[in-house]
Coordinates of C-alpha atoms in Angstrom, one line a residue:
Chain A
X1 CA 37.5 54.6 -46.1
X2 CA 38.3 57.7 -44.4
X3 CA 36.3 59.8 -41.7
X4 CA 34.7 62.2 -44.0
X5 CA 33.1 59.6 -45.9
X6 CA 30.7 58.7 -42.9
X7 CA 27.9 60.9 -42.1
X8 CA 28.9 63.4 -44.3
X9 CA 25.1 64.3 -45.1
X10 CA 23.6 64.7 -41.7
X11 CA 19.8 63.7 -41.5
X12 CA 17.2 65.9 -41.0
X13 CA 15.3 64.6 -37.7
X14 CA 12.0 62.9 -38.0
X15 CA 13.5 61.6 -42.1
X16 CA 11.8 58.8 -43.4
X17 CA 14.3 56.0 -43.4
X18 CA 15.8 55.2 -40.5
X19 CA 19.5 57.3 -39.5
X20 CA 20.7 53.4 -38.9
X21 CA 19.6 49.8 -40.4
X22 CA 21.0 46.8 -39.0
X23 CA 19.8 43.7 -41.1
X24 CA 20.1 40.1 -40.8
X25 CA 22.7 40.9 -37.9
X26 CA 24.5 37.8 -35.9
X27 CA 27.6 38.2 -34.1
X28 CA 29.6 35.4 -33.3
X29 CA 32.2 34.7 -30.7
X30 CA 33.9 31.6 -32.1
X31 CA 31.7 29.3 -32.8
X32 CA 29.2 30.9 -29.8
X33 CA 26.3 32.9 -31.7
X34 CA 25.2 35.9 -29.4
X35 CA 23.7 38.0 -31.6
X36 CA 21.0 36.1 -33.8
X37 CA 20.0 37.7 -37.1
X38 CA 19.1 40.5 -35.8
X39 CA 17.3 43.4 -38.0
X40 CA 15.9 46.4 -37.2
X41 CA 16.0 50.1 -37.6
X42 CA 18.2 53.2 -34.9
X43 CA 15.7 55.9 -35.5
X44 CA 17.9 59.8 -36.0
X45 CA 17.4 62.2 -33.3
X46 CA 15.7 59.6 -30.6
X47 CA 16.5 57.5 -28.0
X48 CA 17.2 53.7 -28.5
X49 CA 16.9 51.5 -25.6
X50 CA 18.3 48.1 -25.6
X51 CA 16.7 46.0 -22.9
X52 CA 17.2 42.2 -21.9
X53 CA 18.5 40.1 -19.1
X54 CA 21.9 39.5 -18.6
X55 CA 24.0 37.7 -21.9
X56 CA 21.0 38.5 -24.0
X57 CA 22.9 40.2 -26.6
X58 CA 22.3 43.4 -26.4
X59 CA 25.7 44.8 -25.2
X60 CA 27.5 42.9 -27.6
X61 CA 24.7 44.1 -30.6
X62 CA 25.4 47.6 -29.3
X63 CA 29.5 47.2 -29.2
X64 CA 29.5 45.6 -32.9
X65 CA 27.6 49.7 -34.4
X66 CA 31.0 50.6 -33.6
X67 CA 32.9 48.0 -33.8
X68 CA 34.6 47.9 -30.7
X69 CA 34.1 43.8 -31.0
X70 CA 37.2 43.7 -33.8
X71 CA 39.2 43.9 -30.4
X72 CA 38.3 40.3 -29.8
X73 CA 40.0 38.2 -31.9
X74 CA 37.3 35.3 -31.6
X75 CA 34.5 38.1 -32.6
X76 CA 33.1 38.1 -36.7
X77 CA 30.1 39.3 -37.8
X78 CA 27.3 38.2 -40.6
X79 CA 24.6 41.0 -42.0
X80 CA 24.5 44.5 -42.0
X81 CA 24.6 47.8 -40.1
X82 CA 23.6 50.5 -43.1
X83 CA 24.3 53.8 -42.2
X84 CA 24.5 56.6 -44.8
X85 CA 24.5 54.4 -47.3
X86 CA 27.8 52.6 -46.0
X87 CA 27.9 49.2 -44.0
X88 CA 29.7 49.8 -40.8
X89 CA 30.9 46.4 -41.1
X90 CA 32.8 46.4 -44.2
X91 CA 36.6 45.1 -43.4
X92 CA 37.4 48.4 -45.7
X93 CA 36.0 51.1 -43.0
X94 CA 38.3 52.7 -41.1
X95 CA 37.4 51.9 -36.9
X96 CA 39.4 55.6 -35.8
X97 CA 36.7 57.6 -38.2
X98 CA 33.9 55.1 -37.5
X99 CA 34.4 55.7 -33.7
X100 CA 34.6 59.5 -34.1
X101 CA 31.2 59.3 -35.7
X102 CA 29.7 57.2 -33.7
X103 CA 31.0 57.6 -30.1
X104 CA 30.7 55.6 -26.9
X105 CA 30.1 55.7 -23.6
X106 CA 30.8 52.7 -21.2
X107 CA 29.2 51.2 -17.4
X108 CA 31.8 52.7 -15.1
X109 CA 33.1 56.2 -16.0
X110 CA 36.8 55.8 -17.2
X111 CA 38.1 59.4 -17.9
X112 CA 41.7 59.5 -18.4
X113 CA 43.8 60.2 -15.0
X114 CA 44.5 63.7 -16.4
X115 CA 43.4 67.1 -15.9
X116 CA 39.6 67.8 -17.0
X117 CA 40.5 70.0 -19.9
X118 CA 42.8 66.9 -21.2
X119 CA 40.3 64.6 -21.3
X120 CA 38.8 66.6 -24.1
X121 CA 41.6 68.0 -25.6
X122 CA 43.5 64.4 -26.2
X123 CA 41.4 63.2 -29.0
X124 CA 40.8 66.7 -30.5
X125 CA 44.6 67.0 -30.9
X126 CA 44.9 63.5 -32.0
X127 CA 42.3 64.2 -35.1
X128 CA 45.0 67.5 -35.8
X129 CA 41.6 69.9 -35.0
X130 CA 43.2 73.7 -35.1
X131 CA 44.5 75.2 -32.1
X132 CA 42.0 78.0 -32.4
X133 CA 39.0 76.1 -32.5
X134 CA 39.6 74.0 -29.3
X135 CA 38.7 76.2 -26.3
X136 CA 35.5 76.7 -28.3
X137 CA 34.7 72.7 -28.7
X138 CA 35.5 72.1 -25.0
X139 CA 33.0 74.3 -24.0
X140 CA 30.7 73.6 -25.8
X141 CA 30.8 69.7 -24.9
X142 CA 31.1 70.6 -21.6
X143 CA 27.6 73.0 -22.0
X144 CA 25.9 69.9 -23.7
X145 CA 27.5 67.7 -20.8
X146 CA 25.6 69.8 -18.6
X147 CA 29.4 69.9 -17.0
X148 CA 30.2 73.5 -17.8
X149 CA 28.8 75.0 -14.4
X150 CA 30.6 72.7 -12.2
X151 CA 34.5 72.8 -14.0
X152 CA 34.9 76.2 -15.4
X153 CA 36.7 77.1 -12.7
X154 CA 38.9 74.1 -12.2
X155 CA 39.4 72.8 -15.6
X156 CA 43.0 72.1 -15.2
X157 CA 42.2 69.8 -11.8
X158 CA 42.3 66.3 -12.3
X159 CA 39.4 64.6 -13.8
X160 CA 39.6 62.0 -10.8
X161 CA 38.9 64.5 -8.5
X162 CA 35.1 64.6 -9.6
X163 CA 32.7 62.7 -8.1
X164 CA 31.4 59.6 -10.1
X165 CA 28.6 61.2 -11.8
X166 CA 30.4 64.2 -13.0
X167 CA 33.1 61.6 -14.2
X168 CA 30.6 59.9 -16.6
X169 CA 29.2 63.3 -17.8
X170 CA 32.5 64.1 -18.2
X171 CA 32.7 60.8 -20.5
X172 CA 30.0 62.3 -22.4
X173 CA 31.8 65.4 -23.0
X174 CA 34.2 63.9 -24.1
X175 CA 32.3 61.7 -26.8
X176 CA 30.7 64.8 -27.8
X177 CA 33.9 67.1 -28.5
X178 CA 34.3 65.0 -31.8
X179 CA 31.0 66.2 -33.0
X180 CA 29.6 62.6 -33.4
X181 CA 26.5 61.7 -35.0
X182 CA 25.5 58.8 -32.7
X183 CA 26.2 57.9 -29.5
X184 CA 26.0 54.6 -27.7
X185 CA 25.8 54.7 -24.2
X186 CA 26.2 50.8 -22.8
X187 CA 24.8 50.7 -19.3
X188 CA 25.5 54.5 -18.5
X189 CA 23.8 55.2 -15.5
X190 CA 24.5 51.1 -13.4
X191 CA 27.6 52.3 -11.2
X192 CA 26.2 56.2 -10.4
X193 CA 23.6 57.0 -7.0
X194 CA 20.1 58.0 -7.8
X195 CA 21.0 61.5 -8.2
X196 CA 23.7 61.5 -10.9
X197 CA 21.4 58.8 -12.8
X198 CA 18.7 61.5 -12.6
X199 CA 20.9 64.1 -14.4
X200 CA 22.5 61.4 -17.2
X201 CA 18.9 60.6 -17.6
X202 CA 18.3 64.5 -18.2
X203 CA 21.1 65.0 -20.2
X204 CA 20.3 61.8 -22.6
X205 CA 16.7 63.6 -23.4
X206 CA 18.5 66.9 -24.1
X207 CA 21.2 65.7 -26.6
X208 CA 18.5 63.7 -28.4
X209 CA 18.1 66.7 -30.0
X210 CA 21.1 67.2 -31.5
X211 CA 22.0 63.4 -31.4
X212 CA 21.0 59.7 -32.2
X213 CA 21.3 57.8 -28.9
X214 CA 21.6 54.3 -28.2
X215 CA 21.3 52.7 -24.8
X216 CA 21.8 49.7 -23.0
X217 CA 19.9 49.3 -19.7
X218 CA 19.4 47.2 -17.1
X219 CA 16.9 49.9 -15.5
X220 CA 13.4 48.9 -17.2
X221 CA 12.1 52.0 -15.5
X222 CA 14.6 54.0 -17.1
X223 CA 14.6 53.0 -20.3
X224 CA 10.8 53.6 -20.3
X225 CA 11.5 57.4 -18.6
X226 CA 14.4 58.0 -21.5
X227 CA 13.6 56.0 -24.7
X228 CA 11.3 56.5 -27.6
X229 CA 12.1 53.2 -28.8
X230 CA 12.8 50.0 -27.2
X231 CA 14.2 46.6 -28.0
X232 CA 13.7 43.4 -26.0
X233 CA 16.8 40.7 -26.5
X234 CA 16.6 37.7 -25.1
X235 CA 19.4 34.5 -25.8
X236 CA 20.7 36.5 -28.8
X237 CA 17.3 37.1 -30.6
X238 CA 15.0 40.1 -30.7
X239 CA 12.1 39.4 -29.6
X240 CA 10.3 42.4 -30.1
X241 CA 11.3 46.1 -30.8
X242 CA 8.5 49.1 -31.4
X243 CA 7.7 52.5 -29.8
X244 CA 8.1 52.4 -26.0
X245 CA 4.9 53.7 -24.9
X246 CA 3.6 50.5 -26.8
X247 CA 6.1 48.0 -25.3
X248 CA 5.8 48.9 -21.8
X249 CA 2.0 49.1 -21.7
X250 CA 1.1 46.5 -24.6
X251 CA 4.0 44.5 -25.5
X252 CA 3.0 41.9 -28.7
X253 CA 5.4 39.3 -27.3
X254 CA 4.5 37.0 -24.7
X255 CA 8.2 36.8 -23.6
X256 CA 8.1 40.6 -23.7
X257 CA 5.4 40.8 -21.0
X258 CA 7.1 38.3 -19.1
X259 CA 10.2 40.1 -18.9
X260 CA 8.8 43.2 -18.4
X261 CA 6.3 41.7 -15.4
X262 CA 9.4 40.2 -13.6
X263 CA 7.6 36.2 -14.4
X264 CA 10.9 35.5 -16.3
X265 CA 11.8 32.0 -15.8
Chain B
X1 CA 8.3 34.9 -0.6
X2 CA 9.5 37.0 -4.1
X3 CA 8.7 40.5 -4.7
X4 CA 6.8 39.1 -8.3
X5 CA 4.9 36.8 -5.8
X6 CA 3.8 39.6 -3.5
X7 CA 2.9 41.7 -6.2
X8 CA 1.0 39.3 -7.5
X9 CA -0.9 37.8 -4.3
X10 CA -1.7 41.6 -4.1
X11 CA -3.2 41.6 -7.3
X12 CA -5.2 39.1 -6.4
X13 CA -6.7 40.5 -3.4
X14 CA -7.3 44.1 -5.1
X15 CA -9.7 41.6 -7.8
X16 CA -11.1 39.5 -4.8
X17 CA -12.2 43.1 -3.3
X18 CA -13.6 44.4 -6.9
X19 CA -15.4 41.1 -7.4
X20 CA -16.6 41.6 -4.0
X21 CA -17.8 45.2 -4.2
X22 CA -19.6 44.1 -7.6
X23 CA -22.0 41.1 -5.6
X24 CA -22.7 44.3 -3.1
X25 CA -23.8 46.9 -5.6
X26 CA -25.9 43.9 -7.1
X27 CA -27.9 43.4 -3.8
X28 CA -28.3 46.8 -2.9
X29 CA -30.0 47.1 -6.4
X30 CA -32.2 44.4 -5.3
X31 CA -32.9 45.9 -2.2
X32 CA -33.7 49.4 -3.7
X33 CA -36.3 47.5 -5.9
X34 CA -37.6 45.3 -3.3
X35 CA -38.3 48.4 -1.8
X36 CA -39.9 50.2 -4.3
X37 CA -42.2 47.1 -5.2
X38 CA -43.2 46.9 -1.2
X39 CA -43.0 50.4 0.0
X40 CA -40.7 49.8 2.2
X41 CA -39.5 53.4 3.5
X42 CA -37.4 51.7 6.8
X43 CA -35.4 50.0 4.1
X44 CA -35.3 52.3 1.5
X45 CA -33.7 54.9 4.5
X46 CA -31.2 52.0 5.1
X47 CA -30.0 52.3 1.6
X48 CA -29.3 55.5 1.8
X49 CA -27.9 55.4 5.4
X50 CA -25.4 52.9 4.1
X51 CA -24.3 54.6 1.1
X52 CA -20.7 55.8 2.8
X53 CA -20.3 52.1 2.4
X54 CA -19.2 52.1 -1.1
X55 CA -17.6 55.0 -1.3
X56 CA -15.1 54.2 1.2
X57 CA -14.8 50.5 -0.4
X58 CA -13.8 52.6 -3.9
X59 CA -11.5 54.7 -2.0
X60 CA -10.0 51.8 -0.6
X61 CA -9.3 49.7 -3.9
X62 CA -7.9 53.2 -5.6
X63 CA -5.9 53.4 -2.6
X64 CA -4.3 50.2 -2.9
X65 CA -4.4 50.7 -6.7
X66 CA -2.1 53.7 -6.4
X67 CA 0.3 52.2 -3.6
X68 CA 1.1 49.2 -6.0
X69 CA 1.5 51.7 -9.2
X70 CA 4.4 53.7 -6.4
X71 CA 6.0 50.7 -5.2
X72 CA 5.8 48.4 -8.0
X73 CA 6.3 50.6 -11.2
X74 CA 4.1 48.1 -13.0
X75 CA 4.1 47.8 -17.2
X76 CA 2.5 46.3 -19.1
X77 CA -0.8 43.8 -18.0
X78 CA 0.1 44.7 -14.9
X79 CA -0.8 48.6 -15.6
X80 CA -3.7 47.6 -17.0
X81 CA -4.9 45.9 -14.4
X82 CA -4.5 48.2 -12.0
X83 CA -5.9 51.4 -14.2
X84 CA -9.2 49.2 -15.1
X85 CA -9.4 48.7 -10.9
X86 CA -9.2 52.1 -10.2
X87 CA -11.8 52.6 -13.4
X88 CA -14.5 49.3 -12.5
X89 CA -14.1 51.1 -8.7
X90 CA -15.7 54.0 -10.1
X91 CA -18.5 52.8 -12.1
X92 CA -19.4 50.1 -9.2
X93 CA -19.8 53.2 -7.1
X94 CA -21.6 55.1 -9.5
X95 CA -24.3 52.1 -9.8
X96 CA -24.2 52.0 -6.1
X97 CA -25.5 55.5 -6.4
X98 CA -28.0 55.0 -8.9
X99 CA -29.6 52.0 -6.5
X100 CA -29.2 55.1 -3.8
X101 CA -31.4 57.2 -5.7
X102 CA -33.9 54.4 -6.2
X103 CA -34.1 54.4 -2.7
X104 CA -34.6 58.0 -2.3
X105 CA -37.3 57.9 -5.2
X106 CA -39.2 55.2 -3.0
X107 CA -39.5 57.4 -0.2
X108 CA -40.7 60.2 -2.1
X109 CA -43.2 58.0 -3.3
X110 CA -43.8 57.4 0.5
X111 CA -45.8 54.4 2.2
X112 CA -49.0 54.9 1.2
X113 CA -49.1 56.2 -3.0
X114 CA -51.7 54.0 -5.0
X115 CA -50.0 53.9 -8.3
X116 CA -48.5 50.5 -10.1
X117 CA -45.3 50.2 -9.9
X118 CA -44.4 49.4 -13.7
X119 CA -43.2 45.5 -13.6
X120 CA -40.8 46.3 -16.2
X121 CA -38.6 48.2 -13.5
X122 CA -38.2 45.3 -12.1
X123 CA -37.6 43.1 -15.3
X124 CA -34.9 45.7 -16.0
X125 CA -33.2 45.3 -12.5
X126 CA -33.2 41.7 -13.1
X127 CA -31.4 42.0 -16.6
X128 CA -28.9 44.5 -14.6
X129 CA -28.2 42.2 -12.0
X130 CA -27.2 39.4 -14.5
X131 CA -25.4 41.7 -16.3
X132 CA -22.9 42.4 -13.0
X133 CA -22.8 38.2 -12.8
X134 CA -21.7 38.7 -16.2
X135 CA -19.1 41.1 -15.6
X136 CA -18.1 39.2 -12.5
X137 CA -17.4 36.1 -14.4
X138 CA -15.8 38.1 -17.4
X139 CA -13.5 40.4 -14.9
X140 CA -12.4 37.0 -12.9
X141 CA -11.9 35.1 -16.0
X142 CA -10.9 37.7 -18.4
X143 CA -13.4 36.2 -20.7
X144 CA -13.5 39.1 -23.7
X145 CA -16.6 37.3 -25.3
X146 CA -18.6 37.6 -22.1
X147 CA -17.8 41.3 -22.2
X148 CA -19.3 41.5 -25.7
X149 CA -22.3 40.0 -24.1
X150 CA -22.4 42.6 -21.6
X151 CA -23.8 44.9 -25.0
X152 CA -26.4 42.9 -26.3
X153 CA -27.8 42.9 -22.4
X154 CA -27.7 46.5 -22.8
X155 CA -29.4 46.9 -25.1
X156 CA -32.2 45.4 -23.8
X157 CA -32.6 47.1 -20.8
X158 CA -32.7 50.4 -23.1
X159 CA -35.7 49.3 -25.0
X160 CA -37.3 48.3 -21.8
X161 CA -36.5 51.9 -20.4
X162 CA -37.9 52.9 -23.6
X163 CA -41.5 51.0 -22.8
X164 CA -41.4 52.5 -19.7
X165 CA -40.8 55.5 -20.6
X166 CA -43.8 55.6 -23.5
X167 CA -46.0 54.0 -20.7
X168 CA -45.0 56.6 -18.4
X169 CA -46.0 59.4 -20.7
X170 CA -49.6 58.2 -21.2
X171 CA -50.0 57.7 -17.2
X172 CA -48.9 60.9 -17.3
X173 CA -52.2 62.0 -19.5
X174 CA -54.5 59.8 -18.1
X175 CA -53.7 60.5 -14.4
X176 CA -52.1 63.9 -14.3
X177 CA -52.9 64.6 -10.9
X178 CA -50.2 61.5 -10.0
X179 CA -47.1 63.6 -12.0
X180 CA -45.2 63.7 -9.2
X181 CA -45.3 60.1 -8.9
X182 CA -45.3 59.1 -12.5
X183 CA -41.8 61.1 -12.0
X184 CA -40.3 59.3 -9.9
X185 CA -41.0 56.0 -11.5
X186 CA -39.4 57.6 -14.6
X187 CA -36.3 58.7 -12.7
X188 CA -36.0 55.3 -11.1
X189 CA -36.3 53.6 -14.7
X190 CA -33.5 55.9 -15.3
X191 CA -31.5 55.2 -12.5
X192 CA -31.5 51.2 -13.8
X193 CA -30.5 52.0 -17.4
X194 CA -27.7 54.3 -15.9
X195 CA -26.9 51.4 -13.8
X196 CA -26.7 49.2 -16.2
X197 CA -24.6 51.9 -19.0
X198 CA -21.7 51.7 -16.1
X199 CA -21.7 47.9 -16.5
X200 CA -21.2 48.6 -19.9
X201 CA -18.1 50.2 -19.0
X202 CA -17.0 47.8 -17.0
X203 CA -17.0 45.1 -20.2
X204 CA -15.0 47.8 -21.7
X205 CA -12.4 47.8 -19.3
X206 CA -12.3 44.1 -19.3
X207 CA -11.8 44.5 -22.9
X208 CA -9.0 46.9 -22.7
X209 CA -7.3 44.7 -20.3
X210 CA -7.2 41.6 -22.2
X211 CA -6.5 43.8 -25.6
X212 CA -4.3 46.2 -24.2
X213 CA -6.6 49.0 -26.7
X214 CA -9.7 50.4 -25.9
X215 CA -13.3 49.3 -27.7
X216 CA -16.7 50.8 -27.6
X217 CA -19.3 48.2 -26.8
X218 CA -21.8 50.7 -27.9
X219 CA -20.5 50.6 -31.3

């Protein structure tokens, strides 16, 4: 299955159905089960927060939408993930076009050890997008990036040579210069100071618009600041997912409340 | 000791002061009564001297309400717990008030009036003050059911205004050179149904903590 046979029909925002569906989801390393039959919907054009305490689940969950698991030999999957009407997890799609569509974003910025431009140029080459249309792309990821301001000037200087929040913005940029449909951003913010948190955090709220997000926290607070939705994992399971404003002032789980109170034993 | 366990001893002393401030809004509606009932202007005056009391006991709680919601970022129950603090703060300062102007009534009506005090007013200031031992026990317990209760109580102290009120009304033909007087045992019968309309609220927020949505007792 080729690139052009994912998201080809973009959703409107605020559609009906759900941009994503993962049903009956587990994820299995070996015989190990860390993702429990999981099912529940990625709402287009908001902000999904994935929250839980460490080796809940939820990174793995988030790693299997694009499949970045099939890396791990031990990893293989039962259930679902629907998305414009194809399963992501049918042995027939091709990973390279999944992962254009649905881009990622890790916990420590990783641009490559090139100059700034490169970093968004590499995969735009590799994909064989014309010549003519690059320079426009870049800058426009960088705009989205909230980037452009700061590296206009010194796009050919080496990405290394910003600090670490411009590096994981940066890393955003570069997700976004394939045009994806959804990003998943897996602990975005943990390794960057208050400040560059503050403007990832901005950043996440402005792309919603143009984008379907996905987030794995740590941050409770931020996932309440950035996230219309929010799902609580906990050994593998979801325990509850729903609206955030309802979660974090009126979770229906008991181990919800726990969590979210700090009486987690 | 862990930050949860601070959090939570903390928690625990904002309700100990709430619980607290409820027993002293209850006696100073007993005292504003007494007074009425014995003419007792010296205390009446004391009433009203002390009044800064509870306001600066409500400022207090919100303070600490606020300080917790900055350092603790709280969710959930915990949220709730503290909004409904800084909300029951309010009303028991606003019944404080009401007891206030009891006071203030019963030195208009000065030492030496001859009119009868209607005994309702003072069956109405009983059903109040069980209604804040109600509250107490539903705020400490988180008892929604005693909440409910907290209606029905109500409601009886509005008929009884209502009595009062109709009684009021003929004193008011029959002795119209007492008006003044008759007024002020109006605005006092007033003054307990108020008091008792903000323990009202106060099931209410109990409600909404426990239930995590909000519910009209009224209804």
């Amino acid at each position: 299955m080729q690139a052009s046979d994912l998201g080809k029909e973009k959703k409107e925002a605020n559609s009906v159905s759900p941009l994503m569906d993962i049903k009956n989801l587990s994820v299995f390393y070996g015989d190990k089960e860390a993702v429990k039959n999981v099912s529940m919907p990625i709402e287009g054009n908001k902000v999904t927060a994935f929250i839980g305490p460490s080796g809940c689940g939820k990174s793995t969950l988030l790693r299997t939408i694009n499949r970045m698991n099939d890396q791990i030999d031990s990893a293989h999957y039962k259930g679902e993930i629907m998305y414009d009407g194809v399963n992501l997890l049918d042995k027939k799609i091709d990973v390279v076009s999944l992962r254009k569509e649905i881009g990622m974003v890790f916990q420590e910025p990783n641009p490559f050890p090139k100059p700034i431009i490169t970093n968004l140029t590499h995969a735009l080459k590799f994909y064989r997008t014309k010549k003519s249309e690059i320079q426009g792309i870049v800058e426009t990821a960088l705009k989205q990036a909230a980037l452009w301001d700061e590296v206009k000037n010194r796009l050919n200087s080496s990405a290394q040579s910003l600090s670490g929040g411009q590096q994981q913005r940066l890393c955003i940029a570069r997700a976004l210069a394939l045009k994806p449909q959804v990003l998943l951003l897996d602990e975005p913010t943990s390794a960057l100071d208050p400040i560059s948190s503050a403007k990832v955090e901005d950043l996440i709220i402005e792309l919603k618009q143009h984008y379907t997000i996905a987030i794995v926290t740590h941050n409770m607070e931020q996932a309440a600041r950035i996230s219309d939705y929010t799902t609580f994992m906990y050994n593998g399971e979801l325990i509850e997912y729903g609206e955030t404003s309802q979660l974090f002032t009126n979770p229906k789980e008991q181990r919800t409340e726990e969590y979210l109170t700090g009486k987690f034993s | 000791m862990t930050t949860r366990r601070f959090f939570t001893e903390e928690l625990n002393e904002l309700q100990v002061k709430i619980a607290e401030l409820a027993e002293d809004t209850k006696d100073v509606l007993k005292k504003s009564v007494d007074a009425l009932f014995e003419k007792d202007i010296d205390s009446a005056q004391s009433i009203i001297d002390n009044d800064h009391f509870f306001n600066q006991k409500e400022q207090m709680i919100n303070e600490t309400a606020m300080i917790l919601i900055a350092k603790q970022q709280p969710v959930a129950t915990d949220l709730r717990r503290l909004i409904i603090a800084i909300k029951i703060s309010a009303d028991l300062e606003r019944m404080a008030d009401h007891a206030k102007n009891i006071a203030k009534s019963t030195k208009r009506l000065g030492a030496h009036h001859n009119i009868t005090i209607n005994p309702e007013i003072r069956e109405m200031a009983n059903l109040a003050m069980g209604m804040v031992d109600i509250a107490k026990k539903a705020y400490e317990t988180e008892d929604i059911s005693l909440a409910k209760e907290l209606a029905s109580n109500d409601d009886k102290i509005d008929e009884k205004y209502g009595e009062v009120t109709r009684e009021l009304l003929e004193e008011t033909a029959n002795n119209p050179q007492q008006i003044q007087h008759i007024m002020q045992m109006a605005f006092t019968s007033r003054y307990i149904e108020r008091y008792a309309d903000h323990i009202t609220n106060i099931g209410e927020s109990i409600f909404y903590l426990v239930k995590g949505v909000s519910y009209d007792l009224n209804d």
